[in-house]
PDB file of C-alpha atoms in Angstrom:
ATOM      1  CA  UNK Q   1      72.563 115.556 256.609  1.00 53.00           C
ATOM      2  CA  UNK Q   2      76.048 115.035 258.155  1.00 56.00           C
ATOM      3  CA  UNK Q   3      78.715 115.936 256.158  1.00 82.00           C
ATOM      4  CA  UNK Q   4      82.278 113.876 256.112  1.00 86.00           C
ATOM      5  CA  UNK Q   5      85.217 116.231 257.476  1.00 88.00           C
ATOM      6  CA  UNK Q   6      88.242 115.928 255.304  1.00 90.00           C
ATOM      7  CA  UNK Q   7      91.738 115.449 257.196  1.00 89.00           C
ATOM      8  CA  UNK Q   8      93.506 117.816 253.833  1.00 94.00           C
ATOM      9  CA  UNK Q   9      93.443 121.536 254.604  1.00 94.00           C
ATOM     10  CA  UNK Q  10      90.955 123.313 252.166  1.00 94.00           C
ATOM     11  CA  UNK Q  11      93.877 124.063 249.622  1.00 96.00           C
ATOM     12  CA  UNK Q  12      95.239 120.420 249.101  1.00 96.00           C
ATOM     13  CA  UNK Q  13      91.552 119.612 249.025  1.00 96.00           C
ATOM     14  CA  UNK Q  14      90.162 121.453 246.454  1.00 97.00           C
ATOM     15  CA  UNK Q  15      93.696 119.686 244.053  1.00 98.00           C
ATOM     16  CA  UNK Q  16      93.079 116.147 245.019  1.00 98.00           C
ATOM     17  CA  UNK Q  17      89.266 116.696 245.017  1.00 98.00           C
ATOM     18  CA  UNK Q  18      89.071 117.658 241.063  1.00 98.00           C
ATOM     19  CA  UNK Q  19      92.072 115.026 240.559  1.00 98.00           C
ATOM     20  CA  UNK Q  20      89.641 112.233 241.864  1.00 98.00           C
ATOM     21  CA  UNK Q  21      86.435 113.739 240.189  1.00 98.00           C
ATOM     22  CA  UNK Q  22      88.427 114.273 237.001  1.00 98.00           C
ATOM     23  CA  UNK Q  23      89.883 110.255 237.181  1.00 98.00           C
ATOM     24  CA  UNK Q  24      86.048 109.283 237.858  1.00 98.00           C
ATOM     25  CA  UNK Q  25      84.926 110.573 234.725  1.00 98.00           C
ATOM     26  CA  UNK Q  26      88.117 109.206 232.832  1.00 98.00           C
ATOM     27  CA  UNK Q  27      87.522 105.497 234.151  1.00 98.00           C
ATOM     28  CA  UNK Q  28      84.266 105.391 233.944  1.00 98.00           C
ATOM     29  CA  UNK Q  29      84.180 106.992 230.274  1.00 98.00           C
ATOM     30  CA  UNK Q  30      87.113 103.896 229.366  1.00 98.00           C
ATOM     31  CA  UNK Q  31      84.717 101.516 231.094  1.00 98.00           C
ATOM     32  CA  UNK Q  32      82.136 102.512 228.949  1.00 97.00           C
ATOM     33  CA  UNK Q  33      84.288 102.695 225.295  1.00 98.00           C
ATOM     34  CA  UNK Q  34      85.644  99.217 226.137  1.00 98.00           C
ATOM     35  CA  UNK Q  35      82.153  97.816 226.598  1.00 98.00           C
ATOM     36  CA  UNK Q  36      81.165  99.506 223.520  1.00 98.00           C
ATOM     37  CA  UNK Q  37      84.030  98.068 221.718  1.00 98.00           C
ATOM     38  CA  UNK Q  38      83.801  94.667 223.578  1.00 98.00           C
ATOM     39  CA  UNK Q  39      79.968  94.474 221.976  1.00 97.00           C
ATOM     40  CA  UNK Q  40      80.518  95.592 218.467  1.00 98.00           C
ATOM     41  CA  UNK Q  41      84.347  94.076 216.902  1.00 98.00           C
ATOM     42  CA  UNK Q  42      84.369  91.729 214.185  1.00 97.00           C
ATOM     43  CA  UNK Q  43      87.392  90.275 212.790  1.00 96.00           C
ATOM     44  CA  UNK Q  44      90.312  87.613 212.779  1.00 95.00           C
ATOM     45  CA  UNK Q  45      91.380  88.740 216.218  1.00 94.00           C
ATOM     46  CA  UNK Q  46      87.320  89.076 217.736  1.00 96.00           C
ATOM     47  CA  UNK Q  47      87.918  86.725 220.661  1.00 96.00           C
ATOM     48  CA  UNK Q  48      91.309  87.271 222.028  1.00 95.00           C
ATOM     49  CA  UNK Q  49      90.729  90.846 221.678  1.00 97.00           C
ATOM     50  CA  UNK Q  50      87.352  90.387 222.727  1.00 97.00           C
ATOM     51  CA  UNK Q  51      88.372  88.897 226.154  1.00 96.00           C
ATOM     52  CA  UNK Q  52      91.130  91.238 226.324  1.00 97.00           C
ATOM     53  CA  UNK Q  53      88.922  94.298 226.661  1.00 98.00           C
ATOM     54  CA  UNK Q  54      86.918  92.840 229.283  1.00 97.00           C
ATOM     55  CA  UNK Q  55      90.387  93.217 231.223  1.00 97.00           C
ATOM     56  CA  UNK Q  56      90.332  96.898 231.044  1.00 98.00           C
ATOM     57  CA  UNK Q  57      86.835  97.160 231.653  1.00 98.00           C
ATOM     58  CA  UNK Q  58      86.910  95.299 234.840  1.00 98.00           C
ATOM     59  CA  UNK Q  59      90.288  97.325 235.570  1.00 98.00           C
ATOM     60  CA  UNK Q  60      88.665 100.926 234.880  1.00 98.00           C
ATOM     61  CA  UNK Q  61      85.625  99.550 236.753  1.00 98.00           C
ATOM     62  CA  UNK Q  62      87.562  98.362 240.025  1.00 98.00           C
ATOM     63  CA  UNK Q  63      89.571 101.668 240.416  1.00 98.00           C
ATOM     64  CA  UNK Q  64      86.306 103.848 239.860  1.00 98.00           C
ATOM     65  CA  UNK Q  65      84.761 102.278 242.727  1.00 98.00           C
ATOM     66  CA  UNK Q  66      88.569 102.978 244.705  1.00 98.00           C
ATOM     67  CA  UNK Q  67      88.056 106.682 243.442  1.00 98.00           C
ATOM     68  CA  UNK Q  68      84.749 107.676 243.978  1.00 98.00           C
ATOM     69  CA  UNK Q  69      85.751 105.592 247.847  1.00 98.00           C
ATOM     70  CA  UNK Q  70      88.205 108.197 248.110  1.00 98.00           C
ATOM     71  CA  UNK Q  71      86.685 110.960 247.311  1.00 97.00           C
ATOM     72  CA  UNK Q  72      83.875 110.372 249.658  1.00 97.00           C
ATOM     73  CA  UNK Q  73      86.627 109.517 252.606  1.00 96.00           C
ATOM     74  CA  UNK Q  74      87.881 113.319 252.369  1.00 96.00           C
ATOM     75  CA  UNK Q  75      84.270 114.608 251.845  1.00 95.00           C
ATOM     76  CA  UNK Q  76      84.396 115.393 248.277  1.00 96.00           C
ATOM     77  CA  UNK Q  77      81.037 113.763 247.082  1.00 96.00           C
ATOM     78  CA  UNK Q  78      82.252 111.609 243.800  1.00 98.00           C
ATOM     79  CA  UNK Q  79      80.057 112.076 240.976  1.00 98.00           C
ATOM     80  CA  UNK Q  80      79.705 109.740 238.796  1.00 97.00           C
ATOM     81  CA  UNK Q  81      76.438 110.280 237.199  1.00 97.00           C
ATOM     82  CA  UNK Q  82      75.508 109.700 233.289  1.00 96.00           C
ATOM     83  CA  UNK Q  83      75.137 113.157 232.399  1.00 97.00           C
ATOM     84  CA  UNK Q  84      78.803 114.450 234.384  1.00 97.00           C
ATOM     85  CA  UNK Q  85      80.045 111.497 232.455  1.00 96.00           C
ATOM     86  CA  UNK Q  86      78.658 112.632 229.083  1.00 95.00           C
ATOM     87  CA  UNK Q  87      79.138 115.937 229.759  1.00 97.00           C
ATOM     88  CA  UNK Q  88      82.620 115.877 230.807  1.00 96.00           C
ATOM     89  CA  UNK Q  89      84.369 112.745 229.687  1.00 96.00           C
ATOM     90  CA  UNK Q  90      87.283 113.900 226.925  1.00 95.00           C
ATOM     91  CA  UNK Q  91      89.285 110.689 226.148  1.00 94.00           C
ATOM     92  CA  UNK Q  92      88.792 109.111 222.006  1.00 93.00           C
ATOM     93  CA  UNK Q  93      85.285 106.905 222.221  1.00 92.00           C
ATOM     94  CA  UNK Q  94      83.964 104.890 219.776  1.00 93.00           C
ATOM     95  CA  UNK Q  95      81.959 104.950 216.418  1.00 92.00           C
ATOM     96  CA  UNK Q  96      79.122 104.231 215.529  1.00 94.00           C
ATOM     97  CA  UNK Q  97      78.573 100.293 214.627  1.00 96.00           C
ATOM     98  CA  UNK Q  98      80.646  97.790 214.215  1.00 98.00           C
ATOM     99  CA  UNK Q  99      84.486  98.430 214.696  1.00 97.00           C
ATOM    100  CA  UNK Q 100      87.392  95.904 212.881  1.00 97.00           C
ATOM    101  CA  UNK Q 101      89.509  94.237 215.519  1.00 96.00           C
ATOM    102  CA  UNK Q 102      92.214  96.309 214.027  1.00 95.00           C
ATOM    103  CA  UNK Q 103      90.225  99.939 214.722  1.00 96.00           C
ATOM    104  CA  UNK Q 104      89.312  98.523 218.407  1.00 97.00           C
ATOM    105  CA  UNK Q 105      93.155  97.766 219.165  1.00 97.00           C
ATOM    106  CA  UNK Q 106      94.408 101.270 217.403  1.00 96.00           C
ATOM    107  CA  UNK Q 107      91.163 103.169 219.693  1.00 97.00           C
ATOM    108  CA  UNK Q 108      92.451 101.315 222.502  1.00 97.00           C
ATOM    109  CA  UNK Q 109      95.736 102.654 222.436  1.00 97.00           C
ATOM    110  CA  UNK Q 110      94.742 105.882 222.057  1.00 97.00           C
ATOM    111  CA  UNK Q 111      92.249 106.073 224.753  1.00 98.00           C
ATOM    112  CA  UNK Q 112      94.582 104.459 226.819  1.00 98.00           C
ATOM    113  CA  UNK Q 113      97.138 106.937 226.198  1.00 98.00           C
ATOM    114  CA  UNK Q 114      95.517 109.560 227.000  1.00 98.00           C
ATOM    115  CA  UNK Q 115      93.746 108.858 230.465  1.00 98.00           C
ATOM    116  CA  UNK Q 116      97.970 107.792 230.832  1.00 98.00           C
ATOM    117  CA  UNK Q 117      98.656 111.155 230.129  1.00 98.00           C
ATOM    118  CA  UNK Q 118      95.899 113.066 232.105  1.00 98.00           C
ATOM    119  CA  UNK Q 119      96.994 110.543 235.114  1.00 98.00           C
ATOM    120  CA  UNK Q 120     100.500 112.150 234.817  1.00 98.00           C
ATOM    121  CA  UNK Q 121      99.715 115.655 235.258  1.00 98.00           C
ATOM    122  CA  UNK Q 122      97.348 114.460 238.433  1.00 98.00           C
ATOM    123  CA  UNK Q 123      99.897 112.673 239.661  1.00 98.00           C
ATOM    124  CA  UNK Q 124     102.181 115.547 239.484  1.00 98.00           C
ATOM    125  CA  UNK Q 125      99.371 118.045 240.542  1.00 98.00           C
ATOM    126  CA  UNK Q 126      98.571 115.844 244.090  1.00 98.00           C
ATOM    127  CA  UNK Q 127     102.316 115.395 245.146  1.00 97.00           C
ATOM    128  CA  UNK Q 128     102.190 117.942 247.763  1.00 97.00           C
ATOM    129  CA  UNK Q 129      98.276 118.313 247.927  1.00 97.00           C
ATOM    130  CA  UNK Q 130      98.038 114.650 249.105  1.00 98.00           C
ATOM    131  CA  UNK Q 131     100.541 111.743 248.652  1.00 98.00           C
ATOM    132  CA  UNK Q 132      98.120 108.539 249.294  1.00 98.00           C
ATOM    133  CA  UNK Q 133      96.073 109.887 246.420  1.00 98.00           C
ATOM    134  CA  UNK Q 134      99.367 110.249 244.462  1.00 98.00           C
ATOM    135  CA  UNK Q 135     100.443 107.015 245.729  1.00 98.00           C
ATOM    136  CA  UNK Q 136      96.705 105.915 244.344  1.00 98.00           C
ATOM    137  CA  UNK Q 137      96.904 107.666 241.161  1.00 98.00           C
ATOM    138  CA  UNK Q 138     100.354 106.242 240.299  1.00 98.00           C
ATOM    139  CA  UNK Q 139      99.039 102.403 240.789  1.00 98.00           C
ATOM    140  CA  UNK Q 140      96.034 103.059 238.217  1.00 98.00           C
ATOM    141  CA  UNK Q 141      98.590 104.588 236.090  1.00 98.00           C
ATOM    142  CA  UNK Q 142     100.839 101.742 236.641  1.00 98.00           C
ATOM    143  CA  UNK Q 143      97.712  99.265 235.611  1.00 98.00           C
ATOM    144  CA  UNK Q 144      96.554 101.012 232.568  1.00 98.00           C
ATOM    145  CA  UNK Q 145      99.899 101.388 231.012  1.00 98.00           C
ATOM    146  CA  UNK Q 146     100.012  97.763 230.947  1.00 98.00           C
ATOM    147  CA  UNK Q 147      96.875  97.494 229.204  1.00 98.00           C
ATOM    148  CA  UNK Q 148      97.659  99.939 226.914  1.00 97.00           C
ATOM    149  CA  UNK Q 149     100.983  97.899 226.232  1.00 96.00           C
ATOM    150  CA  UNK Q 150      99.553  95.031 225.422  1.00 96.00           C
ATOM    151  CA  UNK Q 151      96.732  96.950 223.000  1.00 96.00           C
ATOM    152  CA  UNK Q 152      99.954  97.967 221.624  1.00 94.00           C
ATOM    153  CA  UNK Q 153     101.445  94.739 220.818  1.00 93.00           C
ATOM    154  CA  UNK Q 154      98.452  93.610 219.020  1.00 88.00           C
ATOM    155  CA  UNK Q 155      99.204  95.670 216.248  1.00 80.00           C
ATOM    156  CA  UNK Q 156     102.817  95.544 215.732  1.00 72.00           C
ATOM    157  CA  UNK Q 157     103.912  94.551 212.542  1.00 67.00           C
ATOM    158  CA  UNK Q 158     105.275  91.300 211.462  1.00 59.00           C
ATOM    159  CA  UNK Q 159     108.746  91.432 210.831  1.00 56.00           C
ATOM    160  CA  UNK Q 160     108.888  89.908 207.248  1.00 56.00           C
ATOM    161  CA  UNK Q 161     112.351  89.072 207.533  1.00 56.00           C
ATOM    162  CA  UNK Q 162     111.530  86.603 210.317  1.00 51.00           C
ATOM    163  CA  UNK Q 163     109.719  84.358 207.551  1.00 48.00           C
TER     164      UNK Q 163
END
């Protein structure tokens, strides 16, 4: 079995290594809740918001597969199997059954948020370790926060002075 050599001394490896593994788990997890959330809403909102988390599932989906194709490049074998997933995956998931449009934009938000947040500290973590996974890591961030943005907006409140 040959092995891929990474070009990162051991060090910087072992830092951008669990910063990819730990992003795998995170967007495939948010791949999953927004499927689960895509399949079970009801309410006013059900299609745009329907639609709308299709978005972030093909988003958390795309940058997975530029993760895991990361990973592998530096020889750090991506794992992205159901159980790792289950067993490691710490962002808010859904509830059982069927989930108001309103619940699904506020779970949203808050899922978002937080793979936003864990992002942050990896980006921070992999300045030094490895700057095109930084570079990598901010551009997910960059695409997430605008998801979670417009989540966000969904549930603003209507300014009853407006009429």
């Amino acid at each position: 079995m040959t092995v891929v050599k990474s070009t990162l001394p051991e060090e910087a490896l072992g830092v951008t290594g669990t910063a990819l593994q730990d992003t795998l788990v995170d967007l495939l997890g948010l791949s999953l809740v927004g499927k689960q959330a895509h399949w079970n809403i009801v309410g006013p909102r059900f299609r745009s918001i329907h639609l709308q988390l299709d978005e972030v599932v093909a988003t958390a989906r795309a940058h997975s597969d530029t993760v895991a194709e990361r990973a592998a490049a530096l020889g750090v074998s991506p794992d992205g199997r159901p159980e790792t997933i289950a067993a490691t995956f710490a962002l808010p998931g859904t509830k059982d059954g069927w989930l108001r449009d309103t619940e699904v934009v506020e779970l949203m938000v808050s899922s978002l948020e937080a793979a936003i947040g864990r992002l942050r500290e990896r980006i921070e973590a992999t300045e030094k370790a490895d700057p095109v996974t930084q570079d990598l890591l901010i551009a997910i961030t960059a695409d997430l926060e605008k998801q979670r943005w417009m989540f966000e907006a969904e549930n603003h409140p209507r300014d009853k002075s407006a009429g």
